[in-house]
Tab-separated table of C-alpha atoms in Angstrom:
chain	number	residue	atom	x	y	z
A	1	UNK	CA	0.000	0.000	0.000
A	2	UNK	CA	1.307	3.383	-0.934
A	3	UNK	CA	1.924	5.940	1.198
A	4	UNK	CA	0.858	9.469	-0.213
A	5	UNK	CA	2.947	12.686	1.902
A	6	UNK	CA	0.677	15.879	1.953
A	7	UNK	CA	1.783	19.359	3.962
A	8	UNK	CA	-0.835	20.723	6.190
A	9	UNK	CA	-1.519	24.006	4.389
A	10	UNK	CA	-2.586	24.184	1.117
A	11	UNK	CA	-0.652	25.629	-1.464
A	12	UNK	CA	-2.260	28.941	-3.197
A	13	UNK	CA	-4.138	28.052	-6.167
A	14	UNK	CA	-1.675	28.472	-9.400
A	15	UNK	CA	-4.013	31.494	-10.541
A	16	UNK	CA	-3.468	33.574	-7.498
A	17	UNK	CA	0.786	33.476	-7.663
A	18	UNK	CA	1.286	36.602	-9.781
A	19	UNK	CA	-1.185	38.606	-8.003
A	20	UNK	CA	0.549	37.874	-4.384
A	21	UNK	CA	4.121	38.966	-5.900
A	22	UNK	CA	2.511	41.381	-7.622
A	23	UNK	CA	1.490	42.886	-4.171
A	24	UNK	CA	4.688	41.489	-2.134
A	25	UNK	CA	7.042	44.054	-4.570
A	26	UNK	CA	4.689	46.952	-4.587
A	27	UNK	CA	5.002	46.183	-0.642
A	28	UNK	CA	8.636	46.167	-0.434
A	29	UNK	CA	8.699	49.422	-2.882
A	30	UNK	CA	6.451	51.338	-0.609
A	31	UNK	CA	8.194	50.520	2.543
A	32	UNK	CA	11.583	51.379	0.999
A	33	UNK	CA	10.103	54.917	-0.363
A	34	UNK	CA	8.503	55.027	3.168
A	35	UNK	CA	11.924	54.827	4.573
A	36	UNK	CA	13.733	57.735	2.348
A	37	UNK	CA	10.438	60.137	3.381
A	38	UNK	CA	11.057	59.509	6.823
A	39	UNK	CA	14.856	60.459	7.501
A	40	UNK	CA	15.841	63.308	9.394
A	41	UNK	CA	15.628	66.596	6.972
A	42	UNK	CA	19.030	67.701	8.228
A	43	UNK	CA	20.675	64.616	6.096
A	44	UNK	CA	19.606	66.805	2.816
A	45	UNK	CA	20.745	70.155	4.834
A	46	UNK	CA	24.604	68.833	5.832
A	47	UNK	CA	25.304	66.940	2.482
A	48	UNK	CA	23.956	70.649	1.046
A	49	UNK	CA	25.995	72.418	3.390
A	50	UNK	CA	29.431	70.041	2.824
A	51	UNK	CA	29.381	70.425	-1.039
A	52	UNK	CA	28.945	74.287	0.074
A	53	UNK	CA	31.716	74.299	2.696
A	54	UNK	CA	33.934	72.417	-0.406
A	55	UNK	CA	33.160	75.173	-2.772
A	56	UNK	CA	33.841	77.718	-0.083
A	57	UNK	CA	37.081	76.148	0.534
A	58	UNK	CA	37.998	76.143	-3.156
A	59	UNK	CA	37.506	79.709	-3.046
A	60	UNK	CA	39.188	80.678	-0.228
A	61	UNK	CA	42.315	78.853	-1.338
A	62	UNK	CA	41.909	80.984	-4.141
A	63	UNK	CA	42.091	84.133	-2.584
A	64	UNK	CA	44.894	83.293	-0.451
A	65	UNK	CA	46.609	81.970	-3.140
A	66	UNK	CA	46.308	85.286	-4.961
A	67	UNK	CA	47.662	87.109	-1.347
A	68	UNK	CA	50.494	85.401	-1.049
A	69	UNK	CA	51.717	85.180	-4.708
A	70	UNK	CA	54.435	87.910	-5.462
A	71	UNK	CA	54.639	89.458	-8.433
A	72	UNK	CA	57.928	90.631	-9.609
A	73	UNK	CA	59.104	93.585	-11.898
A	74	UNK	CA	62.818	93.628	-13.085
A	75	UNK	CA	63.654	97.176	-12.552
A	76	UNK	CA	66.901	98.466	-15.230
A	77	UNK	CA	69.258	100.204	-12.732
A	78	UNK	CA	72.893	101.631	-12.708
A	79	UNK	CA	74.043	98.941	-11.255
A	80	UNK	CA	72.087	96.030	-13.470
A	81	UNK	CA	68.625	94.264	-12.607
A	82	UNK	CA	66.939	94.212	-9.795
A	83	UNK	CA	64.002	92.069	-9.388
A	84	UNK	CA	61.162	93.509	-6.369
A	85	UNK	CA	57.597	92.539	-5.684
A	86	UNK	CA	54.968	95.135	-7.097
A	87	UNK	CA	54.625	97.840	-4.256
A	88	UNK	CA	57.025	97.276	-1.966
A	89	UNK	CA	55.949	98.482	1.583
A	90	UNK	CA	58.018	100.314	3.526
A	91	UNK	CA	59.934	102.100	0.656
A	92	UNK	CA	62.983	104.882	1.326
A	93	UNK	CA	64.174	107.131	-1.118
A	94	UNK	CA	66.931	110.020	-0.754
A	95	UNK	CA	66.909	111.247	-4.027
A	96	UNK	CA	64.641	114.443	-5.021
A	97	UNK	CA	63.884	113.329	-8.862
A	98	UNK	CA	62.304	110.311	-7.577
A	99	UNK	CA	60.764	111.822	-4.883
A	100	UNK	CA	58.817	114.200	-7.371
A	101	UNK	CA	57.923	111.263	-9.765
A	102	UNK	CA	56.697	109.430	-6.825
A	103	UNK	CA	54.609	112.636	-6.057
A	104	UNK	CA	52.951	113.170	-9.023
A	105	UNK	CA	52.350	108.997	-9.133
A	106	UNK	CA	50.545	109.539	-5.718
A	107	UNK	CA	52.775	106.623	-4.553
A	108	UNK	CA	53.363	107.470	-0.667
A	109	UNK	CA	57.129	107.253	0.742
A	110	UNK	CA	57.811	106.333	4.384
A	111	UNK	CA	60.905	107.416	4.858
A	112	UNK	CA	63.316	110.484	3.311
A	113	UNK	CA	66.047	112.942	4.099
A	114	UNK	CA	65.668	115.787	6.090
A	115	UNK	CA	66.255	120.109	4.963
A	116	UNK	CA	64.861	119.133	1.238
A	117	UNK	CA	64.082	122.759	-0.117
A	118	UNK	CA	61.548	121.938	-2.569
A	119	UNK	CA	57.779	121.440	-1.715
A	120	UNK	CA	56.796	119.334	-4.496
A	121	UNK	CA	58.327	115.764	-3.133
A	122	UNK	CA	55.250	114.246	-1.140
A	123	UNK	CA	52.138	112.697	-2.284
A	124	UNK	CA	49.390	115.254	-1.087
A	125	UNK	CA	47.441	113.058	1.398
A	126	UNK	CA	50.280	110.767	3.017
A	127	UNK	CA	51.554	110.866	6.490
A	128	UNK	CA	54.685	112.532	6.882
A	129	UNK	CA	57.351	110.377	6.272
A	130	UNK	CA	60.062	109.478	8.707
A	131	UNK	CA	63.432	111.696	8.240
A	132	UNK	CA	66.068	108.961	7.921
A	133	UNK	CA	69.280	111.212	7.121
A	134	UNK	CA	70.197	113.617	4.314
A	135	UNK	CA	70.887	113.560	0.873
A	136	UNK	CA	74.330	112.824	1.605
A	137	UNK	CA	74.446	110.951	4.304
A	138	UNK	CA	71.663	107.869	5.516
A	139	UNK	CA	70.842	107.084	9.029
A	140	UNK	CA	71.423	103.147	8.779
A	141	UNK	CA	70.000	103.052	12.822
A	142	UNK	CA	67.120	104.853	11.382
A	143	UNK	CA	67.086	102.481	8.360
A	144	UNK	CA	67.352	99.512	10.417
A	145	UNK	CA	64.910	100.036	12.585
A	146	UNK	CA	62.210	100.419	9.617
A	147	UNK	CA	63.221	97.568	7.583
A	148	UNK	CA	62.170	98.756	4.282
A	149	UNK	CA	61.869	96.362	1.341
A	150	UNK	CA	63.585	98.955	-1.058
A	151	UNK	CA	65.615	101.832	-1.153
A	152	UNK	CA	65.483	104.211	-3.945
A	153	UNK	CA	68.610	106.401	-4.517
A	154	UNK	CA	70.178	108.366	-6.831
A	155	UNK	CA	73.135	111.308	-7.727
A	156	UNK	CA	74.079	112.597	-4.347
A	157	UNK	CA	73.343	109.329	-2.683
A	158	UNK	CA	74.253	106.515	-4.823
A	159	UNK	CA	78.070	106.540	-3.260
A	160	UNK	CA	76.327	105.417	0.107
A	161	UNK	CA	74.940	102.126	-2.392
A	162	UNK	CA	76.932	99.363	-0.800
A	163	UNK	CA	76.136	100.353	2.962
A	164	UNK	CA	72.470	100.839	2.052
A	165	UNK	CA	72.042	97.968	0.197
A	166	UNK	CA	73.079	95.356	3.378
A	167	UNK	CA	69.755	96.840	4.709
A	168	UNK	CA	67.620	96.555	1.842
A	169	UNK	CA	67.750	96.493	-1.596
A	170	UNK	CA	68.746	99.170	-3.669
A	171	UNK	CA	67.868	100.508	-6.086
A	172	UNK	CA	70.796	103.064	-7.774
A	173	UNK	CA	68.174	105.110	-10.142
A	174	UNK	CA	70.423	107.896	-10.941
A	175	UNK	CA	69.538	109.958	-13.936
A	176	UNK	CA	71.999	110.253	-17.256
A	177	UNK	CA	72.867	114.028	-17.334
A	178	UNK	CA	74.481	113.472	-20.684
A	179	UNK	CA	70.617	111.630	-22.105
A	180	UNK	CA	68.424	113.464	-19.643
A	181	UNK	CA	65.102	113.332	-21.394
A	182	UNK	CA	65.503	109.039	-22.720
A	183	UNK	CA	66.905	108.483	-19.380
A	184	UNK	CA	64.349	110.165	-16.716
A	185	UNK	CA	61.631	108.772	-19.147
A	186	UNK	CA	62.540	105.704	-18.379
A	187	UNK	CA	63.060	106.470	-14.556
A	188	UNK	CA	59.259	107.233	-14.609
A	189	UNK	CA	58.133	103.913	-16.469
A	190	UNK	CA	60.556	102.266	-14.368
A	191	UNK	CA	58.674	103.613	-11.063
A	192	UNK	CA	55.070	102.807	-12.861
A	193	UNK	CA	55.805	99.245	-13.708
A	194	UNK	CA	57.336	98.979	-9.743
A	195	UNK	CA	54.631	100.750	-8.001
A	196	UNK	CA	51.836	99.215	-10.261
A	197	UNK	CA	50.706	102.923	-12.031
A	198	UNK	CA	52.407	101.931	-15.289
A	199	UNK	CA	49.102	103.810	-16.674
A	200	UNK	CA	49.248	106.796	-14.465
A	201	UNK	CA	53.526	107.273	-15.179
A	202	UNK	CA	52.427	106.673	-19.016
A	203	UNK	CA	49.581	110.090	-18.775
A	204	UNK	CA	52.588	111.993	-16.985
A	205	UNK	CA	55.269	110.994	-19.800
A	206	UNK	CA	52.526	112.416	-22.383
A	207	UNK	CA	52.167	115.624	-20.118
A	208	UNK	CA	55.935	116.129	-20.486
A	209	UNK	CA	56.165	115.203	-24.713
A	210	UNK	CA	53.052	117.490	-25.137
A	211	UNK	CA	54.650	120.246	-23.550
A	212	UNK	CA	57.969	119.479	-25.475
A	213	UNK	CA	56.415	119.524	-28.923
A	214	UNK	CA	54.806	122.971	-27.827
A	215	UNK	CA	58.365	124.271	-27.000
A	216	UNK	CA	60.211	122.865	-29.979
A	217	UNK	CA	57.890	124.941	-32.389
A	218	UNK	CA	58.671	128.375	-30.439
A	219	UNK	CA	62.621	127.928	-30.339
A	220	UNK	CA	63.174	126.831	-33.918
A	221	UNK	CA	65.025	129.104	-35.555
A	222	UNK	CA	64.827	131.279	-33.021
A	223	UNK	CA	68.568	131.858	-31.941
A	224	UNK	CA	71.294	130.468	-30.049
A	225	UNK	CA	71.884	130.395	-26.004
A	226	UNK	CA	73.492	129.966	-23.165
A	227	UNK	CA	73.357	127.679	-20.116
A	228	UNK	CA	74.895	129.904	-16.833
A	229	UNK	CA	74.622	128.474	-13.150
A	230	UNK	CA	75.115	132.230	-10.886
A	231	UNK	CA	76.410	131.327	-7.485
A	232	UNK	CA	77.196	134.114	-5.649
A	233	UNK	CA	79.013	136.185	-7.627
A	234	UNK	CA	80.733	133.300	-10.115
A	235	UNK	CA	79.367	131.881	-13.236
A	236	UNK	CA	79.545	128.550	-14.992
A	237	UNK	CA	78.498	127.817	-18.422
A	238	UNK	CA	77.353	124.029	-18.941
A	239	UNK	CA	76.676	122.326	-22.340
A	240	UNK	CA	74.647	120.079	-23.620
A	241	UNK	CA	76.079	116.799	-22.109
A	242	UNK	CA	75.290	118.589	-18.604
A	243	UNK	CA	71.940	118.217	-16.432
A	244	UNK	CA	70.689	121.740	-18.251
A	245	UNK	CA	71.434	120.255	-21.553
A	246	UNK	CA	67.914	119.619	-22.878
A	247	UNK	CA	67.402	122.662	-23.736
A	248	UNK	CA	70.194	122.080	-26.519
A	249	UNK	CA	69.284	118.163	-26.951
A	250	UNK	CA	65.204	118.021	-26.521
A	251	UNK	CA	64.624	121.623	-27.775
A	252	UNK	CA	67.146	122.258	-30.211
A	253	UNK	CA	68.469	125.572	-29.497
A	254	UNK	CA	72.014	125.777	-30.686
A	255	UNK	CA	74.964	126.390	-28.569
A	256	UNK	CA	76.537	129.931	-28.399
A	257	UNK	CA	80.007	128.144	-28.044
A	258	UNK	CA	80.642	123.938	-28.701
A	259	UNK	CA	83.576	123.861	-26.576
A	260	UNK	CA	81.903	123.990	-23.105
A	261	UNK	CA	83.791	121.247	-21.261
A	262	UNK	CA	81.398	118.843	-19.728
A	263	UNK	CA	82.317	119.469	-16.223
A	264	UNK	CA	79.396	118.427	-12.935
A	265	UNK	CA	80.221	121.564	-11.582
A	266	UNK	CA	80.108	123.733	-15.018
A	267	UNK	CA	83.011	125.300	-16.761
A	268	UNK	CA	83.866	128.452	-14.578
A	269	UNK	CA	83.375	131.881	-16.549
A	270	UNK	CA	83.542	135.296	-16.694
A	271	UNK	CA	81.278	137.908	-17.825
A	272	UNK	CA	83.835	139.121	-20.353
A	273	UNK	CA	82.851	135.636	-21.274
A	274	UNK	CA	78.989	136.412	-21.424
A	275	UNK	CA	80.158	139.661	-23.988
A	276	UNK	CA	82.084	137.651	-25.990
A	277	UNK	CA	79.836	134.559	-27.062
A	278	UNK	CA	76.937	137.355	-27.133
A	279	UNK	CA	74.322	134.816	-26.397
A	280	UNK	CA	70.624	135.309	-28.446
A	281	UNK	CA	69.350	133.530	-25.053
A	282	UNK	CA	70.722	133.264	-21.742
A	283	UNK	CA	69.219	130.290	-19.392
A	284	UNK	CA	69.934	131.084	-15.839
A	285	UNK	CA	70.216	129.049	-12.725
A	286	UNK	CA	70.070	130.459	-9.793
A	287	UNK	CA	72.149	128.497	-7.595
A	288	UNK	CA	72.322	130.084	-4.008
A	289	UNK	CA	68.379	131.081	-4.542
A	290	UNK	CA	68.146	127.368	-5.044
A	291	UNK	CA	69.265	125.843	-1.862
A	292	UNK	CA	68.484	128.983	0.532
A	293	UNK	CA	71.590	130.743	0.761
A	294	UNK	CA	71.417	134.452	1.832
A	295	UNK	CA	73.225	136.888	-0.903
A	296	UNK	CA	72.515	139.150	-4.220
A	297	UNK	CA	70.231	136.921	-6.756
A	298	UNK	CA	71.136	135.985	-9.959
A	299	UNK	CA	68.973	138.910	-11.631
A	300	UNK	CA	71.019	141.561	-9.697
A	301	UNK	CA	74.641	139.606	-10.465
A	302	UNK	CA	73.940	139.384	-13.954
A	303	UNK	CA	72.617	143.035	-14.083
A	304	UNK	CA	76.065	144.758	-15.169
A	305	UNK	CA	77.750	146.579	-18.350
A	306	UNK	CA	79.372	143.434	-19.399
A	307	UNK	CA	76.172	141.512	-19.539
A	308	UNK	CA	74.372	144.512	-20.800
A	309	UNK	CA	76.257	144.043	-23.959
A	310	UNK	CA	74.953	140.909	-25.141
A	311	UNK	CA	71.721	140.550	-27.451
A	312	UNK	CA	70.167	138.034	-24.635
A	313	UNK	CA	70.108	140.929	-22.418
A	314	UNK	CA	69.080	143.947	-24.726
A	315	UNK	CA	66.437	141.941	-25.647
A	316	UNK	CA	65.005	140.673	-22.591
A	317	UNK	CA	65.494	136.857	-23.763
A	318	UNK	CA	66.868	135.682	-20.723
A	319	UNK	CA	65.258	132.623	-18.994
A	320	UNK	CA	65.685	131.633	-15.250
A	321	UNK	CA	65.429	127.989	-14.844
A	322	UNK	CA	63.560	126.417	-11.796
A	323	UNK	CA	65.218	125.216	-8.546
A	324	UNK	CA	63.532	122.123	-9.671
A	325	UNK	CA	66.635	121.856	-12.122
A	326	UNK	CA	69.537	121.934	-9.960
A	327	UNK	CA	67.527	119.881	-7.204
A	328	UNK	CA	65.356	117.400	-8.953
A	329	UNK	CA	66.531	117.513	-12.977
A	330	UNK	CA	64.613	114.971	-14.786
A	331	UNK	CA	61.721	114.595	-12.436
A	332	UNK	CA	58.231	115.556	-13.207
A	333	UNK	CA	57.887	118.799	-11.446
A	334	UNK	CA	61.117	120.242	-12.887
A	335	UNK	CA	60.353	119.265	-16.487
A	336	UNK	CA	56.521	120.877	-16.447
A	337	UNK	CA	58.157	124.142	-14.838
A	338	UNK	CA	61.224	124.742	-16.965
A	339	UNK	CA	59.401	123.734	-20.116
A	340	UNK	CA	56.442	126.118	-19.383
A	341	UNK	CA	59.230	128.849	-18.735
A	342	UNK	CA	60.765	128.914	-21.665
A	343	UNK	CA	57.797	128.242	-23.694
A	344	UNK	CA	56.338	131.597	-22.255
A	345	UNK	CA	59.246	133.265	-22.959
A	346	UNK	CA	59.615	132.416	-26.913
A	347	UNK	CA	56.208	133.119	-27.172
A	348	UNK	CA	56.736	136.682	-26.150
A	349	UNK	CA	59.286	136.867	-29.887
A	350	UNK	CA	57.718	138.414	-32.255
């Protein structure tokens, strides 16, 4: 006799099987979507605020990235390249030609000599910067205690270059007497480019070029002349290799006499010397008036029988050059006054 197994629960009828896992994964996909409705809201809010925090990151890298990176300018000086960050912070500079260029750049100093007699060498709004020796002579306590990043020299100060530059460096920026007008052109891009105004010290070069071309059109053809430096009661004549020279180089007026020897201090004269050439123009630097010194001015030296004697004089065509010239030749200031000068003073030829 066969034996015939059976289970104790009857097995779903064949019809029915779809319909059950039909319901079983509807089930499962309800409970699952159940499950994602019902976690905490501040999941969505910190993975939100993480990819925010990453982003926020990313920039502030950025930014510091751009803080900290340097850039450089290779500045062309007397004594080769020198490579600086853009605006170096504190800056010292004892030389009055880059003083005025920084002045009209609006590029603030914070630290210079003391008893400088012109009052064109500070950006208007700065502080008052710290005296730190003259223009001879630097106060290296006075320098070390400041630290500076760079110190700016030139002329009168660029012997001092060695003893400065174990402070800081330095930057010897003196200006070519014998190519005054390529040389301080380039002083004043050079000082753009450092100081980040390369647009600014490019408006100031066109200032000075505008008011050349003006000036070149009024002493054509208009005679010869004659550079004198008065200083007390001596004379010296310079020519056109000295710092008065552009008025022979950049404006083309013709030397009275080609044998001037190019001398710093001049070539010493006489006013039998003055008679003699017979200038058409006389250009006049007042020398003591210049640096303060007490005495008879240039005007009254000058004003004699000798003198009286040369066309220059008869004719009233003599031209007294700015304190800015003997001071601060090449810079900003001194080439807007001197041009203007004599460009006033041809116009008045008929």
């Amino acid at each position: 006799m066969s034996t015939i197994l059976s289970s104790s629960h009857a097995a779903p009828p064949l019809f029915k099987r779809p319909l059950l896992a039909a319901m079983m994964t509807a089930l499962l996909a309800t409970v699952s979507l159940a499950g994602c409705s019902s976690a905490d809201p501040s999941d969505a809010a910190s993975s939100d605020t993480n990819a925010e925090n990453q982003t926020a990151d990313k920039a502030s890298n950025v930014a510091d990235n751009t803080a900290v990176a340097v850039t450089t300018v290779d500045i062309d000086t007397v004594k080769g390249k020198v490579s600086l960050p853009i605006n170096p912070s504190p800056i010292v500079v004892y030389d009055m030609t880059l003083m005025q260029d920084l002045a009209a750049l609006d590029v603030a100093i914070d630290g210079k000599p003391s008893n400088l007699k012109l009052d064109n060498l500070q950006s208007k709004n700065q502080p008052n910067p710290k005296e730190v020796g003259t223009v001879f002579e630097p106060d290296l306590e006075a320098l070390n205690a400041m630290q500076p990043q760079a110190i700016l020299v030139g002329s009168r100060m660029a012997e001092k270059y060695n003893a400065l530059s174990s402070i800081a460096p330095t930057l010897d920026m003196t200006i070519d007497t014998a190519n005054i007008y390529e040389s301080s052109k380039q002083r004043l891009h050079d000082l753009g480019a450092l100081f980040g105004k390369s647009d600014e010290a490019l408006k100031l070069q066109q200032n000075i070029d505008g008011l050349i071309d003006e000036t070149k059109t009024l002493t054509k053809n208009k005679g010869n002349g004659l550079l004198v430096m008065v200083n007390g009661n001596k004379l010296s004549a310079y020519g056109d290799q000295s710092r008065f020279g552009f008025v022979h180089t950049v404006l083309g007026v013709p030397m009275v006499d080609n044998q001037i020897s190019d001398a710093r201090h001049g070539q010493p004269v006489s006013f039998e010397y003055l008679q003699k050439t017979n200038p058409d123009w006389l250009f006049v630097l007042d020398r003591s008036a210049a640096i303060g010194e007490d005495g008879a001015g240039a005007k009254a030296v000058l004003d004699n029988p000798l003198v009286a004697q040369t066309t220059a004089w008869k004719k009233g065509q003599v031209v007294y050059l700015s304190p800015d010239s003997y001071l601060a030749f090449g810079g900003y200031q001194q080439w807007m006054q001197d041009l203007t000068n004599i460009k006033d003073a041809f116009s008045r030829v008929q």
